Short mmCIF file of C-alpha atoms and ligand atoms in Angstrom, two decimals:
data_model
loop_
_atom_site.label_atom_id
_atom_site.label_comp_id
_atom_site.label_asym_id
_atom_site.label_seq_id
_atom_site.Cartn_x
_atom_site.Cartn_y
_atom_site.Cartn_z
CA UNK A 1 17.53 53.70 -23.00
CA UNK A 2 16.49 56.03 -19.76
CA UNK A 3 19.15 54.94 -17.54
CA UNK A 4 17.68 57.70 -14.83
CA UNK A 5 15.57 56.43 -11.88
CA UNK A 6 13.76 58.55 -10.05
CA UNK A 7 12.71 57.01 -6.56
CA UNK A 8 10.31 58.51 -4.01
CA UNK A 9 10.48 55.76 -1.68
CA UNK A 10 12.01 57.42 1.30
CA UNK A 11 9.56 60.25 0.42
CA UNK A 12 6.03 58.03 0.61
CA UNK A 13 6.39 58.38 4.35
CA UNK A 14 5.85 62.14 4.55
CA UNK A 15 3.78 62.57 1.53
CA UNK A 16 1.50 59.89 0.41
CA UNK A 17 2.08 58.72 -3.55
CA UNK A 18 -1.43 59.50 -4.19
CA UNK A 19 -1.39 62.74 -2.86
CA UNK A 20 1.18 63.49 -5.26
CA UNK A 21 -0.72 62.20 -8.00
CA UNK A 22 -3.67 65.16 -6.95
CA UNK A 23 -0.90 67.57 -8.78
CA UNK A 24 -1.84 65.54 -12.53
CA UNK A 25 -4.23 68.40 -13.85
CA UNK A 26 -1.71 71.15 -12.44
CA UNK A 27 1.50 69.03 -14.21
CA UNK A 28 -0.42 68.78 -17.84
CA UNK A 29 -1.31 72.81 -17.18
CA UNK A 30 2.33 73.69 -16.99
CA UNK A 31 3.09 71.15 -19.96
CA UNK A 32 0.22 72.91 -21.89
CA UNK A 33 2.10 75.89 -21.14
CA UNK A 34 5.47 74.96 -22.60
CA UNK A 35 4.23 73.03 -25.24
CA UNK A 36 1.26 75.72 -26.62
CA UNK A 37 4.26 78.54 -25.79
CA UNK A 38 1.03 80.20 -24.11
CA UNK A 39 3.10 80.36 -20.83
CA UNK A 40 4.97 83.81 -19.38
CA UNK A 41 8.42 84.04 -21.29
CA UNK A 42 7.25 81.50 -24.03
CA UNK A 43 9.55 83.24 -26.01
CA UNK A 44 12.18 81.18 -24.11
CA UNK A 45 10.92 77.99 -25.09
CA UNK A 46 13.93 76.71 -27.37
CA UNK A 47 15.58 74.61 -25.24
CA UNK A 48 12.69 72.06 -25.14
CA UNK A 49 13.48 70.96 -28.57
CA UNK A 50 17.21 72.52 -28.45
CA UNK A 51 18.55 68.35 -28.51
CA UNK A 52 16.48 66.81 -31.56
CA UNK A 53 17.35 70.05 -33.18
CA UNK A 54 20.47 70.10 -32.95
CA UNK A 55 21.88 68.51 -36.51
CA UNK A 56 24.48 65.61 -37.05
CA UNK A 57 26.06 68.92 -39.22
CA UNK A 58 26.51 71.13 -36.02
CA UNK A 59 27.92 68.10 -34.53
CA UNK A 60 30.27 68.05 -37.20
CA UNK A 61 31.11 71.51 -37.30
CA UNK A 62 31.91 72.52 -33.64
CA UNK A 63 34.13 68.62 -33.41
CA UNK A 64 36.53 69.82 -36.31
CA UNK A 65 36.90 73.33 -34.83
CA UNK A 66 37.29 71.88 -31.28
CA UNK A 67 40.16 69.77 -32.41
CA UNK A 68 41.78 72.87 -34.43
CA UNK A 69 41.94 74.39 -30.94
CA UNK A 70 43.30 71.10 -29.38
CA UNK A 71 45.92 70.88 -31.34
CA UNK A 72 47.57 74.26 -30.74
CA UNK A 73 46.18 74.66 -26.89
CA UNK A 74 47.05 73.66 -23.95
CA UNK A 75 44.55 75.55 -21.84
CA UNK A 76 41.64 76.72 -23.23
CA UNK A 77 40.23 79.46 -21.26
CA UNK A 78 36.18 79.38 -21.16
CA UNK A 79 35.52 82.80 -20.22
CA UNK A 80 31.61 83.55 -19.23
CA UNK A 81 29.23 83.57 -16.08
CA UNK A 82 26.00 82.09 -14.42
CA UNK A 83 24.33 80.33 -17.31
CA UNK A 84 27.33 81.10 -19.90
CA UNK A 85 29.81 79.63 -17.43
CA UNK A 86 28.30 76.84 -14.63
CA UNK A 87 26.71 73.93 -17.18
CA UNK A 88 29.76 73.98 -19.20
CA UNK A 89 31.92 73.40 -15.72
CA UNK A 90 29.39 71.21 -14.30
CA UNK A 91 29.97 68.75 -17.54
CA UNK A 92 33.55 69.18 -17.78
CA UNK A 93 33.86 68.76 -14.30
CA UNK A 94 31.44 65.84 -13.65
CA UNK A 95 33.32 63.78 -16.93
CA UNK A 96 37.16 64.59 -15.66
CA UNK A 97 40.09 62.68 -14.06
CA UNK A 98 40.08 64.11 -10.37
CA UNK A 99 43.21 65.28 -10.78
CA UNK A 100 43.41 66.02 -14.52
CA UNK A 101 45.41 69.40 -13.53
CA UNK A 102 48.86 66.87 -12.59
CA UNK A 103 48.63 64.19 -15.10
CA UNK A 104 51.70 64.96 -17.41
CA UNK A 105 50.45 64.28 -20.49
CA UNK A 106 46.53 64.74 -20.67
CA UNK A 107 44.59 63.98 -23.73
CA UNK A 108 43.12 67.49 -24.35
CA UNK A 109 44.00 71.15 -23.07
CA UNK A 110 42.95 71.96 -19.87
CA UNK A 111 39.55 74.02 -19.27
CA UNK A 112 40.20 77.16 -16.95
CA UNK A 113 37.04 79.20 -16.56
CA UNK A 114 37.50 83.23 -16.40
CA UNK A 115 35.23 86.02 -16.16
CA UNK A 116 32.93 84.46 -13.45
CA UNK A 117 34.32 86.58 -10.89
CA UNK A 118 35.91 89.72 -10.45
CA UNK A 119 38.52 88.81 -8.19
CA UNK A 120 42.00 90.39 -9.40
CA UNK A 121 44.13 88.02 -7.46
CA UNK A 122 42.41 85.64 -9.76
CA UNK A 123 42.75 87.12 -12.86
CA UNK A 124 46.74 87.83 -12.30
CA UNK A 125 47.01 83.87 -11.04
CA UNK A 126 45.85 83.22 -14.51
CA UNK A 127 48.11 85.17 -16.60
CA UNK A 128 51.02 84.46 -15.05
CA UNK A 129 50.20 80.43 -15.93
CA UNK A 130 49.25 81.71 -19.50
CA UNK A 131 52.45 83.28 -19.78
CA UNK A 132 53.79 80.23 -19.83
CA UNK A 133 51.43 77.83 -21.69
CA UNK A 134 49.59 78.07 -24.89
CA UNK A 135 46.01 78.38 -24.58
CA UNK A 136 42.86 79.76 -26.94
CA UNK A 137 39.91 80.97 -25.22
CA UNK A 138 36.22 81.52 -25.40
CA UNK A 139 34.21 84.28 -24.41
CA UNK A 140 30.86 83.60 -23.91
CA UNK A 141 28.00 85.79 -23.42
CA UNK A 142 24.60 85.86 -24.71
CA UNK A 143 23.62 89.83 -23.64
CA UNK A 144 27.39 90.54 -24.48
CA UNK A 145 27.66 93.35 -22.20
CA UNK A 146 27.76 91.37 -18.34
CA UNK A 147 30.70 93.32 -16.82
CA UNK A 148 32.69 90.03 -15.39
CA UNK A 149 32.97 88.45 -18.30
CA UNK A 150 33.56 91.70 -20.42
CA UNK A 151 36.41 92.94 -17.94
CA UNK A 152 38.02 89.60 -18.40
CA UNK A 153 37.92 89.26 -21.92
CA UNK A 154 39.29 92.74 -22.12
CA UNK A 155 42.61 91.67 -20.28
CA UNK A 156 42.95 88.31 -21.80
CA UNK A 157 42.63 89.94 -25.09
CA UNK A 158 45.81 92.31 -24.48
CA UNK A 159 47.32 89.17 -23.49
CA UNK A 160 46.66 86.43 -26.08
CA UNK A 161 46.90 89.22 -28.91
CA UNK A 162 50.55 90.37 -27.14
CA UNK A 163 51.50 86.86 -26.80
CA UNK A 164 50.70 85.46 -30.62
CA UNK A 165 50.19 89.08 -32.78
CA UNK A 166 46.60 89.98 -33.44
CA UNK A 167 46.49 87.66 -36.62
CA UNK A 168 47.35 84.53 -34.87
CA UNK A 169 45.20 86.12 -31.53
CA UNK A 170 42.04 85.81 -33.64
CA UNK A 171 42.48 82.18 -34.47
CA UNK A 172 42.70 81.34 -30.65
CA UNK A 173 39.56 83.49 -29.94
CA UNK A 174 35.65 82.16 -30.39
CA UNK A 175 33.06 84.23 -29.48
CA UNK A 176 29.63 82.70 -28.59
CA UNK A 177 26.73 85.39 -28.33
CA UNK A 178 23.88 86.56 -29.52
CA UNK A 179 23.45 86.07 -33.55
CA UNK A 180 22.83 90.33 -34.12
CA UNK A 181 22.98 92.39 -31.21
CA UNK A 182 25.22 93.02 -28.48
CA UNK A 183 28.89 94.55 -27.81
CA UNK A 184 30.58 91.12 -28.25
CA UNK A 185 28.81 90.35 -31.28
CA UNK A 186 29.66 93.42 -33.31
CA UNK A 187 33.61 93.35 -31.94
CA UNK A 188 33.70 89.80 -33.17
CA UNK A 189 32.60 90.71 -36.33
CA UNK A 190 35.04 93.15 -36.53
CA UNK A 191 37.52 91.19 -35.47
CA UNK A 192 36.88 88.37 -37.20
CA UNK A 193 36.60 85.59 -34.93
CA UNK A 194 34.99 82.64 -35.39
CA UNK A 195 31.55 83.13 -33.84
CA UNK A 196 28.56 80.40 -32.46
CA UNK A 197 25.02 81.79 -32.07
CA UNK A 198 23.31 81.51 -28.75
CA UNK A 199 19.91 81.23 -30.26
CA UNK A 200 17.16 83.96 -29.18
CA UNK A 201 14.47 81.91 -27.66
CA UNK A 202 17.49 79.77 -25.12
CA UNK A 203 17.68 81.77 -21.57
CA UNK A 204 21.36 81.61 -20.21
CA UNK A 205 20.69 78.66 -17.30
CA UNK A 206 19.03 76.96 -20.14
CA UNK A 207 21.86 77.21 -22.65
CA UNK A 208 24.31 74.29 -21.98
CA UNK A 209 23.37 72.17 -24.76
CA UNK A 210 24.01 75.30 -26.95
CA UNK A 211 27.77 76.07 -28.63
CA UNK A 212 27.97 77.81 -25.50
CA UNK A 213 28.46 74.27 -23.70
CA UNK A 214 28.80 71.69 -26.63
CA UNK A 215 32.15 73.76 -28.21
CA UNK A 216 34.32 73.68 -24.78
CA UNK A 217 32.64 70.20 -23.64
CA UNK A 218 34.31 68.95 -27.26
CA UNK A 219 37.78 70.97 -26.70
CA UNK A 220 37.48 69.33 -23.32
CA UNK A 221 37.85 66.28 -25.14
CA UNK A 222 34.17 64.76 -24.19
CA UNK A 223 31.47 63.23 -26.45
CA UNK A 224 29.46 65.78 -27.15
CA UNK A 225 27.36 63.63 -29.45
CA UNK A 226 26.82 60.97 -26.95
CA UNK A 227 25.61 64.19 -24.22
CA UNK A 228 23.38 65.36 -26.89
CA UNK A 229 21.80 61.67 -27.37
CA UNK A 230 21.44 61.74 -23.80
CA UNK A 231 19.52 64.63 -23.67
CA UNK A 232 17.18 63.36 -26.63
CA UNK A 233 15.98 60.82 -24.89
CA UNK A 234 15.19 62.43 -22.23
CA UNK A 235 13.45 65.04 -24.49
CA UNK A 236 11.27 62.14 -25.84
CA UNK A 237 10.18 61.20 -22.87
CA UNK A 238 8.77 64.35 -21.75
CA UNK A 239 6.75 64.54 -25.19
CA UNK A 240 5.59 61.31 -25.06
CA UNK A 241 4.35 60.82 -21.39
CA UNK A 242 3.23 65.15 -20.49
CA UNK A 243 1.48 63.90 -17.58
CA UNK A 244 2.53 62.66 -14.34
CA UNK A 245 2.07 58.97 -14.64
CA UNK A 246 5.20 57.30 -15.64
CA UNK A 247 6.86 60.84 -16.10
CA UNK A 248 10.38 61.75 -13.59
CA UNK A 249 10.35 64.89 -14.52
CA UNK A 250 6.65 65.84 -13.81
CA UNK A 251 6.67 63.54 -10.47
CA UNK A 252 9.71 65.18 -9.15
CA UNK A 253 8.00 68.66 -10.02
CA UNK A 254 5.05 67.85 -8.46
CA UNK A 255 7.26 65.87 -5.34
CA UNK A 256 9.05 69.45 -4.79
CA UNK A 257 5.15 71.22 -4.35
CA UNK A 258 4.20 68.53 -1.91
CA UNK A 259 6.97 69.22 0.59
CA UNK A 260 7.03 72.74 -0.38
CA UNK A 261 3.28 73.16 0.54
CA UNK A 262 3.96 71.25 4.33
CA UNK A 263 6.80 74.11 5.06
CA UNK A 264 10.17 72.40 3.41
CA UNK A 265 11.47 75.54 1.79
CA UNK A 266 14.80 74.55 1.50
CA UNK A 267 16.06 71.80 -1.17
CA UNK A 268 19.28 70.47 -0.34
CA UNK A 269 20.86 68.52 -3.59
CA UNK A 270 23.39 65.58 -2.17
CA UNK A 271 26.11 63.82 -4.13
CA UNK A 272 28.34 61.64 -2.87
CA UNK A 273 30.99 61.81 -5.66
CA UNK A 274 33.06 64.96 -5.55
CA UNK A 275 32.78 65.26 -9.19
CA UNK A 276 29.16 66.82 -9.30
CA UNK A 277 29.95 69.47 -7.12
CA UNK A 278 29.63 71.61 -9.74
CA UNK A 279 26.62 70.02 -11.12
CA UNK A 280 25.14 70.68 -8.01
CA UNK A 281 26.25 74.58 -8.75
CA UNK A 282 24.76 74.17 -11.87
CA UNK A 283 21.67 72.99 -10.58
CA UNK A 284 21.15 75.51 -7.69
CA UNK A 285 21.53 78.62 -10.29
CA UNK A 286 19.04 76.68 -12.88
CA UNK A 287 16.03 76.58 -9.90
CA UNK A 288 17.26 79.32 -7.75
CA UNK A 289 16.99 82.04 -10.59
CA UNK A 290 13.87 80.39 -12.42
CA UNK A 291 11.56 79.92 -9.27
CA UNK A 292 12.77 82.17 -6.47
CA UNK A 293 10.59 85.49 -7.06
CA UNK A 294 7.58 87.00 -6.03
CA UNK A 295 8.66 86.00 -2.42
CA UNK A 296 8.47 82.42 -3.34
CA UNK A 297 10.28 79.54 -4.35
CA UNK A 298 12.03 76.68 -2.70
CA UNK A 299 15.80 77.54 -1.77
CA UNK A 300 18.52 75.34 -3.69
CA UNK A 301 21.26 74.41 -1.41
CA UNK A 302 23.94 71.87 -1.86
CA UNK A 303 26.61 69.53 -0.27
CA UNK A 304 28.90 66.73 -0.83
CA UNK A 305 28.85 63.78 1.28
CA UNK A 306 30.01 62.07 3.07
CA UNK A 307 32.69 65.47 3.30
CA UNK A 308 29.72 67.83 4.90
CA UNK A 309 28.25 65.36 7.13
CA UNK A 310 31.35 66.69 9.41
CA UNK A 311 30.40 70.21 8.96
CA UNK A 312 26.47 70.30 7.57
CA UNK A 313 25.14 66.96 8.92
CA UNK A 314 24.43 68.51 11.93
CA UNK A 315 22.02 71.11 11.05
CA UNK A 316 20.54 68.41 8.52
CA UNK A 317 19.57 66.18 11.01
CA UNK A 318 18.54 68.30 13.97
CA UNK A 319 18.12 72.18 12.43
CA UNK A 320 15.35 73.94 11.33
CA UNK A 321 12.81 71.45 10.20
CA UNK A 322 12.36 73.69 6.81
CA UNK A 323 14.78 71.08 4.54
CA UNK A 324 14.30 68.29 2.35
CA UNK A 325 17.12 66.21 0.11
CA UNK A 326 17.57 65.06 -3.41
CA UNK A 327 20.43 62.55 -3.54
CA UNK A 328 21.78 61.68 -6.56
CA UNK A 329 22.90 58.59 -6.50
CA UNK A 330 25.56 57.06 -9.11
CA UNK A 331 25.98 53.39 -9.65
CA UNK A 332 29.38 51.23 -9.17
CA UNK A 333 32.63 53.05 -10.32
CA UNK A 334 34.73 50.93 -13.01
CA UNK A 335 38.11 52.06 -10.77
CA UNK A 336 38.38 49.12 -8.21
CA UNK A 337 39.75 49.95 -4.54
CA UNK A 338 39.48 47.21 -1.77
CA UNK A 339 40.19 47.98 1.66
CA UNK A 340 43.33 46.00 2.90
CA UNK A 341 43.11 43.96 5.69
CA UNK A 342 45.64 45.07 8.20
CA UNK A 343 47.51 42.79 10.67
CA UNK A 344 46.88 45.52 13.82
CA UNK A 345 43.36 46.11 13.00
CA UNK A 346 44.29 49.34 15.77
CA UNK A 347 41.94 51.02 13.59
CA UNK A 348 39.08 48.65 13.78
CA UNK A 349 38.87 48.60 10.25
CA UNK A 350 38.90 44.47 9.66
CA UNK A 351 35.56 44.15 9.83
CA UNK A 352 35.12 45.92 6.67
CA UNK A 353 38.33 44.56 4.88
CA UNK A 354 38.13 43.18 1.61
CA UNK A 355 34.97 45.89 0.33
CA UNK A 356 35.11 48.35 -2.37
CA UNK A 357 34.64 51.60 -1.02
CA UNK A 358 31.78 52.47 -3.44
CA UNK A 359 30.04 49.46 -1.16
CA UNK A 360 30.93 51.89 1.92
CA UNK A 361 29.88 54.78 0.26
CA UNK A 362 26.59 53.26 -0.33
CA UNK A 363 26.14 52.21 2.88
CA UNK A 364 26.89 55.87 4.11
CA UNK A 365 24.43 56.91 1.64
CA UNK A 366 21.91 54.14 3.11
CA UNK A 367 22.78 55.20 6.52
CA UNK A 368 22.27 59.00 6.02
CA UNK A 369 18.92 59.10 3.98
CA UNK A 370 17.49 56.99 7.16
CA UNK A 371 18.86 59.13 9.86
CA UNK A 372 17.78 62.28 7.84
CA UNK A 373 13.79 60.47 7.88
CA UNK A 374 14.32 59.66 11.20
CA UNK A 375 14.64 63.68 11.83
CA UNK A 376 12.02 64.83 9.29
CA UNK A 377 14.23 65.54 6.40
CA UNK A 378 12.52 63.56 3.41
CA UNK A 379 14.27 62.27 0.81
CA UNK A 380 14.32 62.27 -3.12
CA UNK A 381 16.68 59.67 -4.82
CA UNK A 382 17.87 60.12 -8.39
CA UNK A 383 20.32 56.73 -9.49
CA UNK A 384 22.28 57.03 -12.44
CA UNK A 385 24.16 53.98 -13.15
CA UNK A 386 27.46 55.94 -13.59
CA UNK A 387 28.68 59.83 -15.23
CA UNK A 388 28.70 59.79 -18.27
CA UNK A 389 28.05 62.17 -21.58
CA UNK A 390 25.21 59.95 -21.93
CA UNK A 391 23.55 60.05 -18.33
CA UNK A 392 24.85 63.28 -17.92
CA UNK A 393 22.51 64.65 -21.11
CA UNK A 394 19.77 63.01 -19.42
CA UNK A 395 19.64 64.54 -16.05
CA UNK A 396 20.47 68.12 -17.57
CA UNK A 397 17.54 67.99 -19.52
CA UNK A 398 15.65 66.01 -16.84
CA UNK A 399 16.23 69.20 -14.54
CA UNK A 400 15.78 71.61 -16.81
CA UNK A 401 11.76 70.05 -17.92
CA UNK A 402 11.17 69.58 -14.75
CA UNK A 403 12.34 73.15 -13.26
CA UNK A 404 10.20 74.61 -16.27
CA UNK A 405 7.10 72.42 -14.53
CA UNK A 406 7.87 72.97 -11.15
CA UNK A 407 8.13 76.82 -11.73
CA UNK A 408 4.82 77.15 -13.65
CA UNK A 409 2.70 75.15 -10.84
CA UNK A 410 4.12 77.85 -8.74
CA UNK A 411 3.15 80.42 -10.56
CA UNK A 412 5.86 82.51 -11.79
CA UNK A 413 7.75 83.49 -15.22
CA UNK A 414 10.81 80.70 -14.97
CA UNK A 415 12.84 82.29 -17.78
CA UNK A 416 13.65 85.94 -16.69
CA UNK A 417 15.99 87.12 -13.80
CA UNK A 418 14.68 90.89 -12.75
CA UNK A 419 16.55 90.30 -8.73
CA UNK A 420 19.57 90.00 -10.90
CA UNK A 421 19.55 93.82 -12.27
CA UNK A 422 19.59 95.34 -8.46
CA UNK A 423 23.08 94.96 -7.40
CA UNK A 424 24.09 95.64 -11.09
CA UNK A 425 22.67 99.03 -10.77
CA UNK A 426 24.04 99.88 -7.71
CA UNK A 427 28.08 98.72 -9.29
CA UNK A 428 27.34 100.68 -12.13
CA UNK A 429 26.22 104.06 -10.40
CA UNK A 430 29.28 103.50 -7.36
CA UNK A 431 31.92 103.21 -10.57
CA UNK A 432 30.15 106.14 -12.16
CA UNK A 433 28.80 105.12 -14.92
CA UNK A 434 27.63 107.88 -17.30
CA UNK A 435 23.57 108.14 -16.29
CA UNK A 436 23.62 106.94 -13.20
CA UNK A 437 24.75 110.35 -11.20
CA UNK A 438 21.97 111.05 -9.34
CA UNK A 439 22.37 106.90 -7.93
CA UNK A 440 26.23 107.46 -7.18
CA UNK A 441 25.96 110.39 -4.92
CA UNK A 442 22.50 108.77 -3.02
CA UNK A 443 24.76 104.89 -2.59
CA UNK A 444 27.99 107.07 -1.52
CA UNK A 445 26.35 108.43 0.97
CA UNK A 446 24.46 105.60 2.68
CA UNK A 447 27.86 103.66 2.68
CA UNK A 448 29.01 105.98 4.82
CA UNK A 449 25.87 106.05 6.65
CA UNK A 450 24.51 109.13 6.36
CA UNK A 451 20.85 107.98 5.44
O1 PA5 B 1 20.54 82.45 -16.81
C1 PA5 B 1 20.83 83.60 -17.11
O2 PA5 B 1 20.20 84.21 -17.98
C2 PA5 B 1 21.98 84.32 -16.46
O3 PA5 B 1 22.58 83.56 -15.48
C3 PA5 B 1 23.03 84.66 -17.49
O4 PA5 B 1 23.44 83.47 -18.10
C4 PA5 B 1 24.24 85.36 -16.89
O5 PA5 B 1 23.83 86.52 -16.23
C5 PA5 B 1 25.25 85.72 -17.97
O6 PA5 B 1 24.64 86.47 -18.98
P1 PA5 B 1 25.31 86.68 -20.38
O7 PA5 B 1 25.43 85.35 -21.04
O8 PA5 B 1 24.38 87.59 -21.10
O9 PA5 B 1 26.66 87.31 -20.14
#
């Protein structure tokens, strides 16, 4: 069962429902797009089918292998960046105890992530813990040559292969990457790691439900059967209703164009459990790299109430008039805690003694999406009734239809990344990199500002 509601309520003030339903012929365009593959970067279709194709045998295969490296780990390092690193975290994350780090005896190793920075204080934080614990790690990368994960793998390599002996290294190693091409492919051949394919025709932001998120999200511990599942039906759907009426995905496509067409440019994405933060990161990179070219494209922000209502909720409620919110709203936790009624009541609290908190979290949540109408920030609800592998398939795949929609009514290519290349180019030529000479001496010298 869909267990995702998408609600527009709080959004019918600013933009009439049947306005929205004027975007129909655009909606079934796009869909015709993805669907026919007669789109720009059709050839990065897979993930639209990537859950129903995804066999009971694959299943199989990465749960055995994610228990071999269970058993011997743990900390299992997931080593990768932007679409090789955040839906894996975002999972992991969004499915964890809070403070899984200090439980003394947790159920499964540990997931640190590595190579999605280039930070050396980082880095040398992280050896000296795997000094002392045993881990296995994954390196992830589809192109197999993106420098922060390569740099990274190259030092925990030494590491692992100094700590257990190269024979025992390259049972603790799994490379995921492309299935012929790349650096990491042919070095895992050679080295003879066991290797998962990330296939062709799945772009990197669209890869979570890949090995590249299903083999940690099972080391992890997590259902990765159930997240699939999830993800099917969310996958039916979309096939069986590729119009707006009775579709979430298309209406909150076509939601986003309304707003963005009266000047809200920016998209704030709101969660009021600390656990999606990194969904939220997730998110932001999955519509932030797919729509924002061309000079267009909504910006993807994000906070974490009710935290940054102390430090954002100003500028929400009385900034730039450019923003609108998508909430996403999760049901009652299973964890109880009532507020005790105190004898003093010197912090004025009685009045609310004897709630849950979720009940004053939802009131907060009440409270804020009103206050944010009141000063012309509309809002988009998604409700989950709680996180788990199951809703959690469902609003990845929900996002990831409905950033494909949203970014062919706008009118650009939502599977490549060309902005990404600049600042590459520009690293490369300032660590002189063989062919990029002429570039080195021309960035030198406008760092120093001499042009
Ligand atoms: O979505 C994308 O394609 C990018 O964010 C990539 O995932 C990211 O740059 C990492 O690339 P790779 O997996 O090739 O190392």
């Amino acid at each position: 069962m869909i267990q995702l509601k998408l609600e527009l309520n709080h959004l019918f003030s600013s933009i009439p429902k049947d306005q929205l339903l004027t975007y129909n012929q655009q909606i079934i365009g796009a869909y015709r797009k993805i669907y026919n593959k007669t789109g720009a970067g059709s050839e990065f279709l897979g993930w639209v089918d990537l859950p129903t194709a995804t066999s009971e045998s694959f299943i199989e295969q990465i749960s055995g292998h994610a228990a071999a490296l269970r058993a011997k780990s743990e900390i299992f390092v997931v080593i990768g960046i932007g679409g090789s690193y955040l839906g894996t975290r975002a999972i992991v994350d969004a499915l964890s105890h809070h403070f899984a780090l200090l439980k003394e005896k947790p159920a499964a190793p540990h997931i640190i992530f590595a190579g999605q920075n280039i930070s050396e204080e980082y880095l040398a934080d992280l050896l000296e813990i795997l000094d002392q614990k045993d881990y296995s790690l994954a390196v992830i990368s589809k192109s197999g040559t993106t420098i922060e994960p390569a740099v990274a793998f190259r030092v925990l390599k030494a590491h692992i292969e100094k700590k257990y002996g190269i024979t025992e290294a390259r049972t603790r190693i799994v490379a995921i990457t492309d299935k012929s091409k790349g650096a990491l492919k042919q070095l895992a051949d050679s080295e003879g790691y066991v290797s998962y394919v990330v296939p062709d025709d799945v772009g990197g932001r669209y890869s979570v439900l890949s090995a590249v998120g299903l083999l940690p999200i099972a080391v992890a511990g997590y259902d990765i059967r159930a997240l699939v599942e999830g993800a099917r039906k969310m996958e039916a759907l979309s096939r069986s209703v590729n119009n707006i009426h009775g579709n979430p995905m298309a209406m909150y496509a076509a939601a986003r164009h309304a707003l963005y067409a009266t000047g809200k440019t920016t998209e704030i994405m709101v969660n009021y459990e600390p656990r999606l933060f990194f969904f939220t990161e997730w998110w932001k990179q999955l519509f932030g790299e797919s729509e924002g070219k061309e000079n267009k494209g909504i910006f993807p922000a994000g906070v974490g109430f009710t935290t940054d209502l102390h430090s954002m909720g100003q500028y929400i409620q009385e900034g730039m008039r450019t923003i609108f919110e998508t909430v996403i709203s999760v049901g009652t936790p299973k964890k109880e805690i009532r507020i005790p009624q105190a004898d003093s009541d010197l912090d004025q609290l009685n009045y609310i003694s004897g709630k849950r908190l979720s009940e004053v979290n939802l009131m907060a949540e009440y409270g804020t999406t009103l206050a944010h109408m009141d000063g012309g920030v509309p809002t988009i609800r998604i409700s989950i009734p709680e996180i788990s592998e199951d809703t959690i398939g469902q609003l990845i795949y929900f996002f990831e239809m409905a950033c494909a929609l949203s970014a062919y009514m706008l009118g650009v290519n939502p599977f490549n990344q060309p902005g990404v290349e600049a600042y590459k180019k520009n690293m490369f030529a300032l660590l002189g990199k063989e062919g990029f000479e002429e570039q080195t001496t021309l960035l030198t010298n406008r760092l120093k500002g001499k042009m």
